[in-house]
Every structure is written in structure tokens, then in C-alpha cells.
PDB file of N, CA and C in Angstrom:
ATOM      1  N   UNK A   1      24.314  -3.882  19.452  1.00  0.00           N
ATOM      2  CA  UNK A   1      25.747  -3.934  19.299  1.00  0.00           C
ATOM      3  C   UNK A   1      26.079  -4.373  17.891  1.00  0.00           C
ATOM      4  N   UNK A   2      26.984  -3.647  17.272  1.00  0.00           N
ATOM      5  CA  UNK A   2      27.151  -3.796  15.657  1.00  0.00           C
ATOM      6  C   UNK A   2      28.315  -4.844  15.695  1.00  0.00           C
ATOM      7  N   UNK A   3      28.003  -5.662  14.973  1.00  0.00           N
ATOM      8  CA  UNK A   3      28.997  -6.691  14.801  1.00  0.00           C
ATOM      9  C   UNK A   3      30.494  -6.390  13.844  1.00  0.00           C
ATOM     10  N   UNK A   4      32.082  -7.316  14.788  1.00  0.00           N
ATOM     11  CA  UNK A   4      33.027  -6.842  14.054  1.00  0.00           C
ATOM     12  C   UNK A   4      32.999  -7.409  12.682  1.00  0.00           C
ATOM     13  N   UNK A   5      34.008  -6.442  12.109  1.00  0.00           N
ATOM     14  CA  UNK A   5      34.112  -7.002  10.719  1.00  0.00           C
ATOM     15  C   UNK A   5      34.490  -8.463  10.278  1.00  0.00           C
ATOM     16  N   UNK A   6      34.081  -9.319   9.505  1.00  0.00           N
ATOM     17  CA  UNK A   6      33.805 -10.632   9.307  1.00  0.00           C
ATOM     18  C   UNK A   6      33.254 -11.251  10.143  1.00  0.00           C
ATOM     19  N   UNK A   7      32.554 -10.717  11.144  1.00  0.00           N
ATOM     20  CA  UNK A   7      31.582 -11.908  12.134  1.00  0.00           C
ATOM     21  C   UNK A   7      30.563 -12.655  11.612  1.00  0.00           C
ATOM     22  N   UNK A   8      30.587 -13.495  11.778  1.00  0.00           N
ATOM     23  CA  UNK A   8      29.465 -14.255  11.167  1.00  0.00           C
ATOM     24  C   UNK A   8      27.967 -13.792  11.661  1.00  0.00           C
ATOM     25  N   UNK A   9      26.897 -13.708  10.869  1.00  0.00           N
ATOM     26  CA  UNK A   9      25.394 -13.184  10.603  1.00  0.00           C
ATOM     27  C   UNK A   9      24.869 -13.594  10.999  1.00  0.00           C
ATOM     28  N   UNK A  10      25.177 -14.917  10.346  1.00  0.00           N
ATOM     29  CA  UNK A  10      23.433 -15.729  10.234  1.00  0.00           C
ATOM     30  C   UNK A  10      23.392 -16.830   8.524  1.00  0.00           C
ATOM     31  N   UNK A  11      22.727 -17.536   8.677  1.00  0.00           N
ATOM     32  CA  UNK A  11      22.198 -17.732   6.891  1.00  0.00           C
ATOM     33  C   UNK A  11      21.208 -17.133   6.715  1.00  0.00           C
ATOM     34  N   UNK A  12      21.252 -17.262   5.343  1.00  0.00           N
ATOM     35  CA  UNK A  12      20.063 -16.378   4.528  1.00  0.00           C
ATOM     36  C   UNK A  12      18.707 -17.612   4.663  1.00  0.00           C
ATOM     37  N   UNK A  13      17.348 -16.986   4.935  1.00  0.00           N
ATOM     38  CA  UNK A  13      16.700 -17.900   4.548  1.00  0.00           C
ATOM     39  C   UNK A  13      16.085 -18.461   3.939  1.00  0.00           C
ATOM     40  N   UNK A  14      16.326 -18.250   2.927  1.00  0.00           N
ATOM     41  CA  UNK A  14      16.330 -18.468   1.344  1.00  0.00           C
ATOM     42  C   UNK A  14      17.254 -19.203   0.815  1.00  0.00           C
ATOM     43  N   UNK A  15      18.593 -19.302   0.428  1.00  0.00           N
ATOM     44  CA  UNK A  15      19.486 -19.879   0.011  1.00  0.00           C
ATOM     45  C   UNK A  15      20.301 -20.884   1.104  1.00  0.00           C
ATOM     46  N   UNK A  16      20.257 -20.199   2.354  1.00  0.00           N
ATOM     47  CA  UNK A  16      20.694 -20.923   3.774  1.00  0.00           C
ATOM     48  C   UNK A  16      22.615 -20.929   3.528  1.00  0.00           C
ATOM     49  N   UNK A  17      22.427 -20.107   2.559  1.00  0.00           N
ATOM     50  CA  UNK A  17      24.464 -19.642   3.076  1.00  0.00           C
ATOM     51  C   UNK A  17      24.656 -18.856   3.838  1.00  0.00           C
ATOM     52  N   UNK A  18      25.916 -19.200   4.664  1.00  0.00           N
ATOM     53  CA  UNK A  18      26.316 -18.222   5.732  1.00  0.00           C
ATOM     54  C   UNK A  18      26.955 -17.156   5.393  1.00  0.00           C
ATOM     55  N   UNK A  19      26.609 -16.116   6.119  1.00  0.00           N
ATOM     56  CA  UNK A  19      26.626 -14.599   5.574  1.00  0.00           C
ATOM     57  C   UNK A  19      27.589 -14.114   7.177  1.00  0.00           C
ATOM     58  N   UNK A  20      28.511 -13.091   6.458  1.00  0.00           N
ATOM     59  CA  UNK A  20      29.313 -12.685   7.444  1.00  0.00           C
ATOM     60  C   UNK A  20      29.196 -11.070   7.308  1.00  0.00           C
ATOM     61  N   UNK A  21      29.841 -10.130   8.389  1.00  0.00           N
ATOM     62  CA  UNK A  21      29.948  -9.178   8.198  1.00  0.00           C
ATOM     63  C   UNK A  21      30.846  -8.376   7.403  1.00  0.00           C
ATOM     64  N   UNK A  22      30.449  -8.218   6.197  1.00  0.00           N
ATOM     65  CA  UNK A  22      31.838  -7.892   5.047  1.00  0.00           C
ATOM     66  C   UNK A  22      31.235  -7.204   3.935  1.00  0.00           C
ATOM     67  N   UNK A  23      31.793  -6.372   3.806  1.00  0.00           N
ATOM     68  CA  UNK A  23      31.972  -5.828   2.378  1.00  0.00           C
ATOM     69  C   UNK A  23      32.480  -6.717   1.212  1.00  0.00           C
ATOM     70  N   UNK A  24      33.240  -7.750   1.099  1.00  0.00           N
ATOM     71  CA  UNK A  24      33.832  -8.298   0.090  1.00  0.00           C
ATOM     72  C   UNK A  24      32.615  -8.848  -1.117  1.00  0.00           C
ATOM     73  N   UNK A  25      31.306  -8.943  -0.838  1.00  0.00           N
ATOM     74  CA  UNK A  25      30.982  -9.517  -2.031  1.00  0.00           C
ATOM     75  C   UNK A  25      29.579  -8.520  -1.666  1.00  0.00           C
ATOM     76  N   UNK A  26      28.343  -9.102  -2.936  1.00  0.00           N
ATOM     77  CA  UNK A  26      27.170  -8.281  -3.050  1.00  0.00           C
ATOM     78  C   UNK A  26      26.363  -9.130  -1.904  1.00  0.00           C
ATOM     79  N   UNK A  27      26.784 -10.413  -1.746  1.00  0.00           N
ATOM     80  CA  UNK A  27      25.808 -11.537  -0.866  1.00  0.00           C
ATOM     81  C   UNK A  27      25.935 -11.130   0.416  1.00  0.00           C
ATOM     82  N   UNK A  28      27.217 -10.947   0.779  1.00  0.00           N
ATOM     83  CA  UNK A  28      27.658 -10.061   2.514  1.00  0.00           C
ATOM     84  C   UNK A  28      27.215  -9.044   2.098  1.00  0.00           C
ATOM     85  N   UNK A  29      27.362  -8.032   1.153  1.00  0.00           N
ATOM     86  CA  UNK A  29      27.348  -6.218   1.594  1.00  0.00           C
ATOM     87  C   UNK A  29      26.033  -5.791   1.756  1.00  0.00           C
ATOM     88  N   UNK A  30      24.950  -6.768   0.922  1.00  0.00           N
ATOM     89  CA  UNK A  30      23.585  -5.988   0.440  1.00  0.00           C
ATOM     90  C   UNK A  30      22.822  -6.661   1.653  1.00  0.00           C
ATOM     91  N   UNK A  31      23.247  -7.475   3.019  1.00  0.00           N
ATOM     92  CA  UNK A  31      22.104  -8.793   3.279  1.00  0.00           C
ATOM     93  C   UNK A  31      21.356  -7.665   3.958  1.00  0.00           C
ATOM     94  N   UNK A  32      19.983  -8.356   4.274  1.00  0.00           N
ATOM     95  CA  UNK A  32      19.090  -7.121   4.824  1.00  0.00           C
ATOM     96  C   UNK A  32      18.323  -8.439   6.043  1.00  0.00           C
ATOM     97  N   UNK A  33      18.147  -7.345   6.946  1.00  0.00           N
ATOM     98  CA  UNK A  33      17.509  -8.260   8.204  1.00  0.00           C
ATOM     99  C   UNK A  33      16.025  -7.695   8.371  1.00  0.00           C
ATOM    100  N   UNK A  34      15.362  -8.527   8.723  1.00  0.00           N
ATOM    101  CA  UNK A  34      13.785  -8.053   9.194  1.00  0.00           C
ATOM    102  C   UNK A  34      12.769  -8.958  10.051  1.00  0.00           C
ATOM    103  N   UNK A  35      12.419  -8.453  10.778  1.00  0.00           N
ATOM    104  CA  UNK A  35      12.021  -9.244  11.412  1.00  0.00           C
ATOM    105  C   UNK A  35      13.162 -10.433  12.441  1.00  0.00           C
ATOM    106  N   UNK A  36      14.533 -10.098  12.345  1.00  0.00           N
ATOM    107  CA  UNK A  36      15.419 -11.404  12.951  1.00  0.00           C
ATOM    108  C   UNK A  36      15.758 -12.208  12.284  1.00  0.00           C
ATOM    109  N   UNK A  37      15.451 -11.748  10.799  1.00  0.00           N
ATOM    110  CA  UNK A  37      15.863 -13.306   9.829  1.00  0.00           C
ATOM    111  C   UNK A  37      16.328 -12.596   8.677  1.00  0.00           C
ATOM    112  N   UNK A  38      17.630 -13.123   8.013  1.00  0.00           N
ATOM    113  CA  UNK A  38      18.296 -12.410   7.399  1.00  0.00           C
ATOM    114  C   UNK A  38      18.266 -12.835   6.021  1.00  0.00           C
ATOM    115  N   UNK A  39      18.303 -12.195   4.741  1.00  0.00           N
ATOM    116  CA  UNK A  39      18.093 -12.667   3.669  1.00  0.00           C
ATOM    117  C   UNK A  39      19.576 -12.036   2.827  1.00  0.00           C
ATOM    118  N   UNK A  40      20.428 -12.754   1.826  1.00  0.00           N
ATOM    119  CA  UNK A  40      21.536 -12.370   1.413  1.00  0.00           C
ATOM    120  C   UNK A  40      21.292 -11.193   0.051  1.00  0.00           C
ATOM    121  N   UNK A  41      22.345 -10.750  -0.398  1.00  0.00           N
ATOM    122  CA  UNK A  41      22.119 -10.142  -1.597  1.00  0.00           C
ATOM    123  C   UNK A  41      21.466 -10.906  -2.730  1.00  0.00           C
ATOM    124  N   UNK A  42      21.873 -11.683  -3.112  1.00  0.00           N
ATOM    125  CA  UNK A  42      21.415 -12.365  -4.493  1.00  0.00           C
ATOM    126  C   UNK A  42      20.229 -13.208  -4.250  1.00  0.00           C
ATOM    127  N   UNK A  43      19.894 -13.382  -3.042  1.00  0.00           N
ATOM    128  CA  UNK A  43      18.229 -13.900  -3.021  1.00  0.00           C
ATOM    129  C   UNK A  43      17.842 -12.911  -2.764  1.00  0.00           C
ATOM    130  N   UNK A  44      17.981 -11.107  -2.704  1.00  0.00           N
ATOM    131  CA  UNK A  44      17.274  -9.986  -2.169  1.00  0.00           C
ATOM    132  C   UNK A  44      17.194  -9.469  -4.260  1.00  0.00           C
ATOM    133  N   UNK A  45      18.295  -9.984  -5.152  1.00  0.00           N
ATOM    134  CA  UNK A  45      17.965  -9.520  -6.233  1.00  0.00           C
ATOM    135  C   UNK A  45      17.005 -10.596  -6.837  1.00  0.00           C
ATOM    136  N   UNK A  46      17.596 -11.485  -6.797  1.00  0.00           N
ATOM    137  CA  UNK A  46      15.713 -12.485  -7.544  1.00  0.00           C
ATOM    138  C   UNK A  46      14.166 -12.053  -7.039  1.00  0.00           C
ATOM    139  N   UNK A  47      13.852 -11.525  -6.236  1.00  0.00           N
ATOM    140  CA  UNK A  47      13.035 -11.107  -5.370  1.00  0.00           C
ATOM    141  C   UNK A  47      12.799  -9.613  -6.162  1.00  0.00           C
ATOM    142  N   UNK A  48      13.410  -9.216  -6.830  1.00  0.00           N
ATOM    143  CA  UNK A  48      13.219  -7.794  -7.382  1.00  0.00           C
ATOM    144  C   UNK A  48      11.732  -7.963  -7.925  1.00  0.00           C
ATOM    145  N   UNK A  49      11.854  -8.717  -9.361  1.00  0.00           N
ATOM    146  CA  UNK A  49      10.795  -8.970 -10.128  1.00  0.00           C
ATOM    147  C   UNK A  49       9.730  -9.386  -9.428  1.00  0.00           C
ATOM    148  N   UNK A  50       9.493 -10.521  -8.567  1.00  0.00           N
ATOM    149  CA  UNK A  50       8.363 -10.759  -7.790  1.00  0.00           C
ATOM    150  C   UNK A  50       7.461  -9.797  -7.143  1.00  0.00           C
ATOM    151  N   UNK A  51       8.633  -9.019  -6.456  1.00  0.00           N
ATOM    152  CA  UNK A  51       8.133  -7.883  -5.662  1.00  0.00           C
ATOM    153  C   UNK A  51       7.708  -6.928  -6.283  1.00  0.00           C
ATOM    154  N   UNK A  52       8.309  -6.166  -7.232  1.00  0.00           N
ATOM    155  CA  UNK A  52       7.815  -5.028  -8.123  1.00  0.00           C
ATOM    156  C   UNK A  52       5.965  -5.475  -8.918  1.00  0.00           C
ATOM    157  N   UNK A  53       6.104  -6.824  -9.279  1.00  0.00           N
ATOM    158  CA  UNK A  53       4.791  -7.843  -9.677  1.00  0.00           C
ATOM    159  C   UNK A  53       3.364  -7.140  -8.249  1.00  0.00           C
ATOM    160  N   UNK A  54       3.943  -7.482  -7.478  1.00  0.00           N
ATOM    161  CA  UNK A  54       3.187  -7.646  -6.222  1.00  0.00           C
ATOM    162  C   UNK A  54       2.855  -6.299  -6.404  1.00  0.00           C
ATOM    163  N   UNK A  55       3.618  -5.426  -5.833  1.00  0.00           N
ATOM    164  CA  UNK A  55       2.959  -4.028  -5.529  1.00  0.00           C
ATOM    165  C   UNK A  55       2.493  -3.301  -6.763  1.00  0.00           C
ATOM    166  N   UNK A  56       2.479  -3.856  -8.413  1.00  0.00           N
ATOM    167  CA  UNK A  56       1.835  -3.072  -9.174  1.00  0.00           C
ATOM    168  C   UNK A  56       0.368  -3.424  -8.781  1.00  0.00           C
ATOM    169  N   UNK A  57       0.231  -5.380  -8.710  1.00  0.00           N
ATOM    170  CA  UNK A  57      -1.164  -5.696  -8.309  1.00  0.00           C
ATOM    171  C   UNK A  57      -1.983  -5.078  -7.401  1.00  0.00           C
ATOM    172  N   UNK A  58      -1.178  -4.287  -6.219  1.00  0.00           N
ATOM    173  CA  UNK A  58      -1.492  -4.332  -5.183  1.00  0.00           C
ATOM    174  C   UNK A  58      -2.321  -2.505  -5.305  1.00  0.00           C
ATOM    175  N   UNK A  59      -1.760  -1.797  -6.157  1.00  0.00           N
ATOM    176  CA  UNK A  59      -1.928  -0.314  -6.852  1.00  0.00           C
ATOM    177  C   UNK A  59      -3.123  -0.382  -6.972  1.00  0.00           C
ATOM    178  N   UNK A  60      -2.620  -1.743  -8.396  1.00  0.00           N
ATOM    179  CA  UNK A  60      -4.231  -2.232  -9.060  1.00  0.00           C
ATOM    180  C   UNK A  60      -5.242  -1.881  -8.435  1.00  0.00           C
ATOM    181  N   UNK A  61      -5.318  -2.768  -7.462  1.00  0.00           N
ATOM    182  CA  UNK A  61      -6.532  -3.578  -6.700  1.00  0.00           C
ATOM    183  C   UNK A  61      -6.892  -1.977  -5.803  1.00  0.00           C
ATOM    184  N   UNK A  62      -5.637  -1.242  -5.010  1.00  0.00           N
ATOM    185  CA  UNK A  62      -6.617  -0.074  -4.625  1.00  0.00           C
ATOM    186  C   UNK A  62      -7.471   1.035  -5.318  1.00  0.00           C
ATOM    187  N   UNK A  63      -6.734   1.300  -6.792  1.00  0.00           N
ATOM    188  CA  UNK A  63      -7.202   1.667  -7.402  1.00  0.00           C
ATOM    189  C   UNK A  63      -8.729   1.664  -7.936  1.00  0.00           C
ATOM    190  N   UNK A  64      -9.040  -0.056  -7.942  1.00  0.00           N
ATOM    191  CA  UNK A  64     -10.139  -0.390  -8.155  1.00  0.00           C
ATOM    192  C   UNK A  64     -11.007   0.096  -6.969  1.00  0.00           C
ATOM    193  N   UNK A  65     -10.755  -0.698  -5.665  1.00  0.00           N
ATOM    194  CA  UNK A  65     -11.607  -0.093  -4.465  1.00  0.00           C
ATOM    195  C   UNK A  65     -11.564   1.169  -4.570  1.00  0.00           C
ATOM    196  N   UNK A  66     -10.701   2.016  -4.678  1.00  0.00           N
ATOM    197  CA  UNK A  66     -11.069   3.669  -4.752  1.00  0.00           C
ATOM    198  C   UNK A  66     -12.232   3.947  -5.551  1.00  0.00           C
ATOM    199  N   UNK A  67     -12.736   3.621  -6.872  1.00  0.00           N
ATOM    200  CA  UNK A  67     -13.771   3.709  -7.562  1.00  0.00           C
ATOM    201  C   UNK A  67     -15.000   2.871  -7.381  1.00  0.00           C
ATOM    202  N   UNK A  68     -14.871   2.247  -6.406  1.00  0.00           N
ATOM    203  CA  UNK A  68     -15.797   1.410  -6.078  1.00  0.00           C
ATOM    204  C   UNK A  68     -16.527   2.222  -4.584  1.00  0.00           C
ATOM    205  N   UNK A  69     -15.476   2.772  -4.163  1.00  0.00           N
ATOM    206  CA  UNK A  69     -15.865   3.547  -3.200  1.00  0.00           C
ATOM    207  C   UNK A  69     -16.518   4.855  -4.045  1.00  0.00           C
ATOM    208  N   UNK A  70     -15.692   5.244  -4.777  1.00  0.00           N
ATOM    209  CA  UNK A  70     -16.355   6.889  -5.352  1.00  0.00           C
ATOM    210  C   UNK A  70     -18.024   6.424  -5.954  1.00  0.00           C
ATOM    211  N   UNK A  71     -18.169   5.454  -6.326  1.00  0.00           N
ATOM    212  CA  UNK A  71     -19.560   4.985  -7.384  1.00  0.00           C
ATOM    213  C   UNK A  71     -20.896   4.746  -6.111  1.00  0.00           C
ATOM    214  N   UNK A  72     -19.763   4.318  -4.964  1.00  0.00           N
ATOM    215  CA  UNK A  72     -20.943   3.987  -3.851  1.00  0.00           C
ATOM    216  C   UNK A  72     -21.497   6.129  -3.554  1.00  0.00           C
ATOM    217  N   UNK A  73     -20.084   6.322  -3.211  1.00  0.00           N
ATOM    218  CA  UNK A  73     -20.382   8.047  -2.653  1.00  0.00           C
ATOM    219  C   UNK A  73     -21.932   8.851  -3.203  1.00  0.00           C
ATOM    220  N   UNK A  74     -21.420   8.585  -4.938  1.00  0.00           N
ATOM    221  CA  UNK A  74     -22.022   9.313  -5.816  1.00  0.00           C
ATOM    222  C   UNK A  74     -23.645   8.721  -5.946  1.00  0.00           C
ATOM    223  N   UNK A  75     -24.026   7.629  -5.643  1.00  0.00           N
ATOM    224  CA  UNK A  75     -25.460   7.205  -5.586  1.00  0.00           C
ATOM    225  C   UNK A  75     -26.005   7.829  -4.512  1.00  0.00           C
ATOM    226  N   UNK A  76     -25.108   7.831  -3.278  1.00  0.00           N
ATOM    227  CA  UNK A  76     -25.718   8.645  -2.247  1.00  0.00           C
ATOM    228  C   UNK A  76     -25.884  10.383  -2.030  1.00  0.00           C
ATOM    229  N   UNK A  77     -25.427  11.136  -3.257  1.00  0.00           N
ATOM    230  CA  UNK A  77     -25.521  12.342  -3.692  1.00  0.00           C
ATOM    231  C   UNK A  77     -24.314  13.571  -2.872  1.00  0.00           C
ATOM    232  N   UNK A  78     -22.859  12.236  -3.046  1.00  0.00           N
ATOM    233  CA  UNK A  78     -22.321  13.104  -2.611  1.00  0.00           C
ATOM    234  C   UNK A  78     -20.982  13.173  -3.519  1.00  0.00           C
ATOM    235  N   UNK A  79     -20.256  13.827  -3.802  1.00  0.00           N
ATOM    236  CA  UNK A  79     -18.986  14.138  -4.750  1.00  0.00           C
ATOM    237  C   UNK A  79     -17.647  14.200  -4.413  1.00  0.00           C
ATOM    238  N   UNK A  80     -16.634  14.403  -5.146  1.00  0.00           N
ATOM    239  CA  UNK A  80     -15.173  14.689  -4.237  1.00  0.00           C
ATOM    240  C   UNK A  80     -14.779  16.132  -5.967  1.00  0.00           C
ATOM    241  N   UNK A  81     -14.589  16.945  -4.045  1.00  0.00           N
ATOM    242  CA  UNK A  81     -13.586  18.176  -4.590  1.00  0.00           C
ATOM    243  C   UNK A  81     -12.212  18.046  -5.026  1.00  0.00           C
ATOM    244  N   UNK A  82     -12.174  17.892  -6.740  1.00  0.00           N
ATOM    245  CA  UNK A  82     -10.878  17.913  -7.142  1.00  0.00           C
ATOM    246  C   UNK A  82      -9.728  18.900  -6.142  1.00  0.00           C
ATOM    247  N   UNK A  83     -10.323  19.884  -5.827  1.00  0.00           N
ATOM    248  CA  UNK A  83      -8.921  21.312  -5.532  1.00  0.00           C
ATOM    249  C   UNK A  83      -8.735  21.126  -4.104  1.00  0.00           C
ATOM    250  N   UNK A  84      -9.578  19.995  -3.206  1.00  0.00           N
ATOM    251  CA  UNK A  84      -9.324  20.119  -1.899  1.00  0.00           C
ATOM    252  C   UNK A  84      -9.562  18.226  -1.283  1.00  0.00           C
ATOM    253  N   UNK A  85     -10.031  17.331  -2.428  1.00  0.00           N
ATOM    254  CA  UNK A  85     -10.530  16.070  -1.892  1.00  0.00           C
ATOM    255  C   UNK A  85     -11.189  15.629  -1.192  1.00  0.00           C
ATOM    256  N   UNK A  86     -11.885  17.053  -0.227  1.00  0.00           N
ATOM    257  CA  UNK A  86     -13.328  16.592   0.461  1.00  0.00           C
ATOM    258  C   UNK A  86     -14.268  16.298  -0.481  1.00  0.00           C
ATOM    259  N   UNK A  87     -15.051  15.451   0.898  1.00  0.00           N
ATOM    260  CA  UNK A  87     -16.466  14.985  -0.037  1.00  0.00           C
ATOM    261  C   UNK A  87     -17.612  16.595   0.300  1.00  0.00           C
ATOM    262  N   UNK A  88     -18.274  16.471  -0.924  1.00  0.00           N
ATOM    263  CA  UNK A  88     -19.605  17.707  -1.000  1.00  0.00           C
ATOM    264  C   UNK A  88     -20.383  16.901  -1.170  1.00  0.00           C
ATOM    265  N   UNK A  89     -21.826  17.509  -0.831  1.00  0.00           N
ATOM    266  CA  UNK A  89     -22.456  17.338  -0.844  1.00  0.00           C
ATOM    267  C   UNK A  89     -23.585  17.839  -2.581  1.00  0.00           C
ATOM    268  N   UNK A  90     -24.215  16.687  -3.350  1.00  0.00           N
ATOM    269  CA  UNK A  90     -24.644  17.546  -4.630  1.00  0.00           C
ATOM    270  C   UNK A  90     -25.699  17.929  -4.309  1.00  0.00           C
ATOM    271  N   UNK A  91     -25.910  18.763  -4.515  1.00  0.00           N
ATOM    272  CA  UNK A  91     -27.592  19.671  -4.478  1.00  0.00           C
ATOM    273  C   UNK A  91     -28.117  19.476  -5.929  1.00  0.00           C
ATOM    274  N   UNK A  92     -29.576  18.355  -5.650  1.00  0.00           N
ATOM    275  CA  UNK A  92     -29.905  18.120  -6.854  1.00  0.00           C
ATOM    276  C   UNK A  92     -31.788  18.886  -6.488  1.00  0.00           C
ATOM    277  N   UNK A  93     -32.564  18.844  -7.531  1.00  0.00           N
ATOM    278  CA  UNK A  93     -33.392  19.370  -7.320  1.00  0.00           C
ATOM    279  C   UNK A  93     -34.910  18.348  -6.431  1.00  0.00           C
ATOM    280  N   UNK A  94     -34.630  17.257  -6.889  1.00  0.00           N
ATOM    281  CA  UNK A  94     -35.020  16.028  -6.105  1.00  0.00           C
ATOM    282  C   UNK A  94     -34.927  16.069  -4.342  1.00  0.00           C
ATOM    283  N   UNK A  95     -33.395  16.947  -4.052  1.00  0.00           N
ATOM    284  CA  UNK A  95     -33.226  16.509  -2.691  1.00  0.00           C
ATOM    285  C   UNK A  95     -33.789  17.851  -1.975  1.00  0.00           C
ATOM    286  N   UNK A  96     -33.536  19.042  -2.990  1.00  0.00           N
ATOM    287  CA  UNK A  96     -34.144  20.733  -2.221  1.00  0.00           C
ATOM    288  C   UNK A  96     -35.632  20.350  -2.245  1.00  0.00           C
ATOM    289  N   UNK A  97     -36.307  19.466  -3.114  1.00  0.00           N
ATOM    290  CA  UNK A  97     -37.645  19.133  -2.645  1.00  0.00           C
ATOM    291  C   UNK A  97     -38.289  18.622  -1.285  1.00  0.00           C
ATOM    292  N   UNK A  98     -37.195  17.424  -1.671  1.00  0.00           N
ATOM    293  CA  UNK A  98     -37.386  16.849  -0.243  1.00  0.00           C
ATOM    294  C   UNK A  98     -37.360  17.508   1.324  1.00  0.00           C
ATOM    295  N   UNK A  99     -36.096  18.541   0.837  1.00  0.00           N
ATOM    296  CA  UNK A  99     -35.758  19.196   2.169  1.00  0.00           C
ATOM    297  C   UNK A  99     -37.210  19.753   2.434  1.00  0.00           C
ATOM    298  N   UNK A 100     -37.650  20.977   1.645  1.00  0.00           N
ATOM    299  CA  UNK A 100     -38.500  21.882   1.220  1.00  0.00           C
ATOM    300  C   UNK A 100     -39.643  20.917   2.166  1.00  0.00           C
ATOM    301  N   UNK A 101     -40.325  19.837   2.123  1.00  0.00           N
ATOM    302  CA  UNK A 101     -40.873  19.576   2.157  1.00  0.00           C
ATOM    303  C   UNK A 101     -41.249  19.118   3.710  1.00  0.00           C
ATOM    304  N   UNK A 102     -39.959  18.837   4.030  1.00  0.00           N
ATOM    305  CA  UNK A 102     -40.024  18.103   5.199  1.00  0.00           C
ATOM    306  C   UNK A 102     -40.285  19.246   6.134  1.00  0.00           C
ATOM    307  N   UNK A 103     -39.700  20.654   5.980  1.00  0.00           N
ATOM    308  CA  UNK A 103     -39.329  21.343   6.984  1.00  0.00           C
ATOM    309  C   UNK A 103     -41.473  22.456   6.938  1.00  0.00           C
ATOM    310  N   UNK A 104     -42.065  22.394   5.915  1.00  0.00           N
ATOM    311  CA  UNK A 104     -42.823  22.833   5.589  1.00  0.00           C
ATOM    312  C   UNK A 104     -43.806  21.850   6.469  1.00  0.00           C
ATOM    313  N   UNK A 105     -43.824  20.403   6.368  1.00  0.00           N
ATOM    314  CA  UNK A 105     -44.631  19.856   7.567  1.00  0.00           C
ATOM    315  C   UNK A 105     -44.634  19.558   8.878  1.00  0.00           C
ATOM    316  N   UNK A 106     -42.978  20.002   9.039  1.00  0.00           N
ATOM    317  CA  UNK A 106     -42.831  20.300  10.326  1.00  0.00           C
ATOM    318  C   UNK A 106     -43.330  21.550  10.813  1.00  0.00           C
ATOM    319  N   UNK A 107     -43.724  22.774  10.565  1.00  0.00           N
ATOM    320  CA  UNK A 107     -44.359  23.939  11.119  1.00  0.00           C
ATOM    321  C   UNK A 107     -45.579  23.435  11.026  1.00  0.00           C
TER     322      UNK A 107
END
């Protein structure tokens, strides 16, 4: 049920002012709820910088595991297809030996 206009919210829990249902300012118009707990406009704009901080780190850090994953792939002789992103398999001459070999003492 959507609340009438000027009903009271909630406080923010961050600043802990009471927030109503209103358009009249950026602190009522912008508040955002999540989880059941409501945060106002102007503690949702200080939060800009922090947050934008966070998720570049957060890029970072997969970024890194992505190559940490590709370096593990590639010791085990396998690759990623730029035009499709599956993994292949490399055919090196080391491993057609091996094959070669195995299947030759199996008969």
C-alpha cells in the first residue's frame, strides 16, 4: 500500500531525520528503501564517492582473478576462443605424443 502524500516514512539510517512522503525537497524525493530501512537523499549523495570507490575495487579484484584463472587454464594446455569464449583445447606436440603413445600400448 503506497503511502499518502506527506505521510511520514521512517528516519534515515544514517542521519536519523524523519523523512515523509513528499516531493518538496531532495531528502524526501530521492529516499530509497532496501531491505526495510530507509536512507534519505543527502546521505544517498555522500555515499556516491564511497560507492563508485568500492565497485572500481571490486572490477579490480575480478579482473585480477580472471587472469589468474586464464594462467591456471593455460598450464593445463587449454586456451579461450576470442570469437566465441569457449575454452579449446591446445594441441601441442608433447601431448599428440602422449596420446600417440598411449593408444599404441593399448593394442
Amino acid at each position: 500500500m503506497k503511502a499518502t502524500n506527506g505521510a511520514e516514512l521512517g528516519r534515515c539510517v544514517f542521519c536519523r531525520d524523519l523523512l515523509y512522503n513528499s516531493e518538496a525537497s531532495l531528502q524526501h524525493a530521492q529516499a530509497y528503501f532496501k531491505n526495510s530501512k530507509i536512507v534519505c537523499g543527502h546521505c544517498l549523495l555522500d555515499l556516491k564517492d564511497p560507492c563508485l570507490e568500492a565497485f572500481i575495487a571490486k572490477e579490480r579484484e575480478e579482473s585480477e582473478y580472471k587472469e589468474v584463472l586464464l594462467d591456471k587454464v593455460r598450464e593445463h594446455g587449454w586456451s579461450i576462443n576470442p570469437a566465441t569464449g569457449k575454452l579449446v583445447k591446445i594441441k601441442s606436440k608433447s601431448l599428440i605424443k602422449t596420446q600417440t603413445m598411449g593408444k599404441e600400448r593399448g593394442n
